[in-house]
XYZ file of C-alpha atoms in Angstrom:
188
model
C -16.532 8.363 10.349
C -14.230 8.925 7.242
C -14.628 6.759 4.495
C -11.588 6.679 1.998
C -11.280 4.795 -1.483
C -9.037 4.544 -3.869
C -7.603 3.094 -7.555
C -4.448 2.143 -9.091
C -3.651 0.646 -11.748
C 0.566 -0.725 -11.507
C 1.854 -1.552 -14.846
C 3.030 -4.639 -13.891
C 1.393 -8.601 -13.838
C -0.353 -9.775 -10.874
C 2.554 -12.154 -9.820
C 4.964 -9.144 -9.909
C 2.943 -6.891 -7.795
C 1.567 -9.519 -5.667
C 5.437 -10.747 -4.753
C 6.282 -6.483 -4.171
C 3.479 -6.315 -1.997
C 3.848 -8.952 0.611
C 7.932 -7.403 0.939
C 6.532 -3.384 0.639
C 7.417 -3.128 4.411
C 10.019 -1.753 5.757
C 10.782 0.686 2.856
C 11.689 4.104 2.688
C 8.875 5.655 1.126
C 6.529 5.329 3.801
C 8.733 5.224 7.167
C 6.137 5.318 9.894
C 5.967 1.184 9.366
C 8.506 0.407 11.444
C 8.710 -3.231 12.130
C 6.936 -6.449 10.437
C 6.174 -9.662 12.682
C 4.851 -13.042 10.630
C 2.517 -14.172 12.991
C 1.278 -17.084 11.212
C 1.594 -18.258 7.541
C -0.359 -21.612 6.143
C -1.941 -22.907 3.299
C -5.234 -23.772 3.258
C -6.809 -26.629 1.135
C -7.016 -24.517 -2.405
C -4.245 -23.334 -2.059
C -3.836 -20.216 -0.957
C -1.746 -18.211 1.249
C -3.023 -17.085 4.413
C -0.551 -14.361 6.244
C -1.194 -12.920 9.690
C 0.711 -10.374 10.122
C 1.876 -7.234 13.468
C 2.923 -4.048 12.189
C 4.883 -1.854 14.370
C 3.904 1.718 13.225
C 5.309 5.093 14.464
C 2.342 8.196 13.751
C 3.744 11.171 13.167
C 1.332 13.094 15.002
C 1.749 16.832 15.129
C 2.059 17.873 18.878
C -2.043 19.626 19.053
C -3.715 16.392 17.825
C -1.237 14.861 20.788
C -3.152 17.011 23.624
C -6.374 16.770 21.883
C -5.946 12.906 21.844
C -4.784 13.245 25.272
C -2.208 10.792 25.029
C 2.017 11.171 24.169
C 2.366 7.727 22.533
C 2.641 7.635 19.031
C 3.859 3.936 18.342
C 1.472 1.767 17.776
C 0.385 -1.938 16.524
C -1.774 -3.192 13.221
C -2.924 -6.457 12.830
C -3.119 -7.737 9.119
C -4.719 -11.073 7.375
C -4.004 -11.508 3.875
C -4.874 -13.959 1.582
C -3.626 -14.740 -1.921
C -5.696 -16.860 -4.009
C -2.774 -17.583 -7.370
C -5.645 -19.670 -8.713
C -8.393 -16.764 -9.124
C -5.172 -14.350 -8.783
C -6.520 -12.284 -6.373
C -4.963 -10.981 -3.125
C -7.362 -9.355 -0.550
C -5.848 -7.557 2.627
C -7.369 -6.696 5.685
C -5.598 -4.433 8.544
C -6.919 -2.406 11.515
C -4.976 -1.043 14.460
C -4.986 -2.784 18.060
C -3.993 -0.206 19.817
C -5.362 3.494 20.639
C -8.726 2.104 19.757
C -10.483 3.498 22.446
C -9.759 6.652 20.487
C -9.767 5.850 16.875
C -9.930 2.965 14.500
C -8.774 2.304 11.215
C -10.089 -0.716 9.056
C -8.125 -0.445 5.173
C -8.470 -2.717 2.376
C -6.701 -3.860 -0.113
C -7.580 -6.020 -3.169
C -5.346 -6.780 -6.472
C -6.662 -8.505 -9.164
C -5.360 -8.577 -12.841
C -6.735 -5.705 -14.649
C -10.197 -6.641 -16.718
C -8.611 -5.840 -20.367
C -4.593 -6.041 -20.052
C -3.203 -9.107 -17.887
C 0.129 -7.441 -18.148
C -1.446 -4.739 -15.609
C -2.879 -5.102 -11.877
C -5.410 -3.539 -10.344
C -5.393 -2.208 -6.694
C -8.490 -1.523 -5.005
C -8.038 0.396 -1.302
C -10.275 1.482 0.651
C -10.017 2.939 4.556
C -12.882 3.406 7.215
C -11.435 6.209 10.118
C -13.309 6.777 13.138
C -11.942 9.080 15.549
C -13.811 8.090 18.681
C -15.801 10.697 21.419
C -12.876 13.720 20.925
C -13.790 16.935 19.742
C -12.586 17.740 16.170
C -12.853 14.098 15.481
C -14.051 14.568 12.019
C -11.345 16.998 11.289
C -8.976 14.163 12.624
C -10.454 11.679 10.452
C -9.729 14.006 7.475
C -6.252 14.414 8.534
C -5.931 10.629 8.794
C -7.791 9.996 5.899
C -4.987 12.627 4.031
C -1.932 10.799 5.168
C -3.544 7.668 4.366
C -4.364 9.148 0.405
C -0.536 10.789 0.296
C 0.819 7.688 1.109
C -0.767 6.019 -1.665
C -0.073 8.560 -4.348
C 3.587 7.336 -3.652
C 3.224 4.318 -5.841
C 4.739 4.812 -9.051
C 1.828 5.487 -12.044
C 1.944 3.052 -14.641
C 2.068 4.987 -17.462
C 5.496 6.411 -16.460
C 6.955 2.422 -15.609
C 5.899 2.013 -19.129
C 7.738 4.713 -20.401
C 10.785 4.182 -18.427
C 10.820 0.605 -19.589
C 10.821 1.857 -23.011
C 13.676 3.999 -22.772
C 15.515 1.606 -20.995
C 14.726 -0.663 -23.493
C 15.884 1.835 -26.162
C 19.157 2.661 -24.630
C 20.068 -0.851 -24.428
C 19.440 -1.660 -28.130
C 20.823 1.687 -29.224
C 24.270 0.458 -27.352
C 23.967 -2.968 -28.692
C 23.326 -1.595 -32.245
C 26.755 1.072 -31.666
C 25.182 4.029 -31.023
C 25.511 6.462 -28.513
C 23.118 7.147 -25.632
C 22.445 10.021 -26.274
C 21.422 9.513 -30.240
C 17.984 7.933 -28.871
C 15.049 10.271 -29.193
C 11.789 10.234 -27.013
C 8.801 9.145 -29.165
């Protein structure tokens, strides 16, 4: 069993992430989620948002891990249940695969809350449990699952750098409103 956690801070509200998040799939930053099914989507008596939700997901699995898997088929299904709560604004995700499981499982999740000090920031919490089951090499597969998994979320833009480029951006339009040219803006 691999255990994988992780934290990010976006630099971003909690409504803006949270409405990014439930559309982050399809996208092309992280291709091997190939389809999105709503399964079922209510509202419970506190209002909030429960989301069922099938994944269609294509592994890129290099050819060896193929054989030692003993199996060809890479596509495969995730089930996910999320569940935003705008009232304690908190969203908490849940996902593990339903199929291949006779040969590995992966339970992630996923919880954004507001960050502690700065409500204009969100916090995401992730967190991944891979077991590859009765192969040999299985905790080297793990780690190579548990890789992908970490590489994926290093994708997500860092905050500090939003905040920057929202400054600038912010710069160049008052800097054109104000007659200048572009290119008379310094970085601080």
């Amino acid at each position: 069993m691999k255990i994988w956690s992780s934290e990010h801070v976006f630099g971003h509200p909690w409504d803006t992430v949270i409405k990014a998040a439930m559309r982050k799939y399809p996208n092309p930053m992280n291709p091997c989620v190939v389809g999105v099914d709503v399964l079922e989507r209510s509202v419970d008596g506190r209002g909030r948002l429960h989301s069922h939700r099938l994944l269609s997901t294509e592994w890129g699995l290099p050819g060896f891990v193929k054989a030692i898997l003993g199996t060809s088929r890479t596509l495969t299904y995730i089930k996910e249940h999320s569940v935003v709560d705008p009232v304690e604004k908190k969203m908490e995700l849940c996902s593990t695969n339903i199929t291949l499981t006779n040969l590995v499982s992966v339970n992630e999740r996923l919880v954004y809350t507001p960050h502690p000090e700065d409500p204009e920031l969100t916090v995401l919490t992730q967190e991944a449990i891979i077991t590859v089951k009765g192969i040999s090499l299985g905790s080297y597969l793990e780690s190579l699952m548990a890789s992908t998994i970490s590489s994926n979320a290093r994708k997500m833009p860092h905050p500090k750098n939003q905040r920057r480029k929202k400054e600038r951006t912010k710069e160049k339009k008052e800097g054109r409103r104000k007659g200048r040219k572009k290119e008379e803006i310094s970085e601080p």
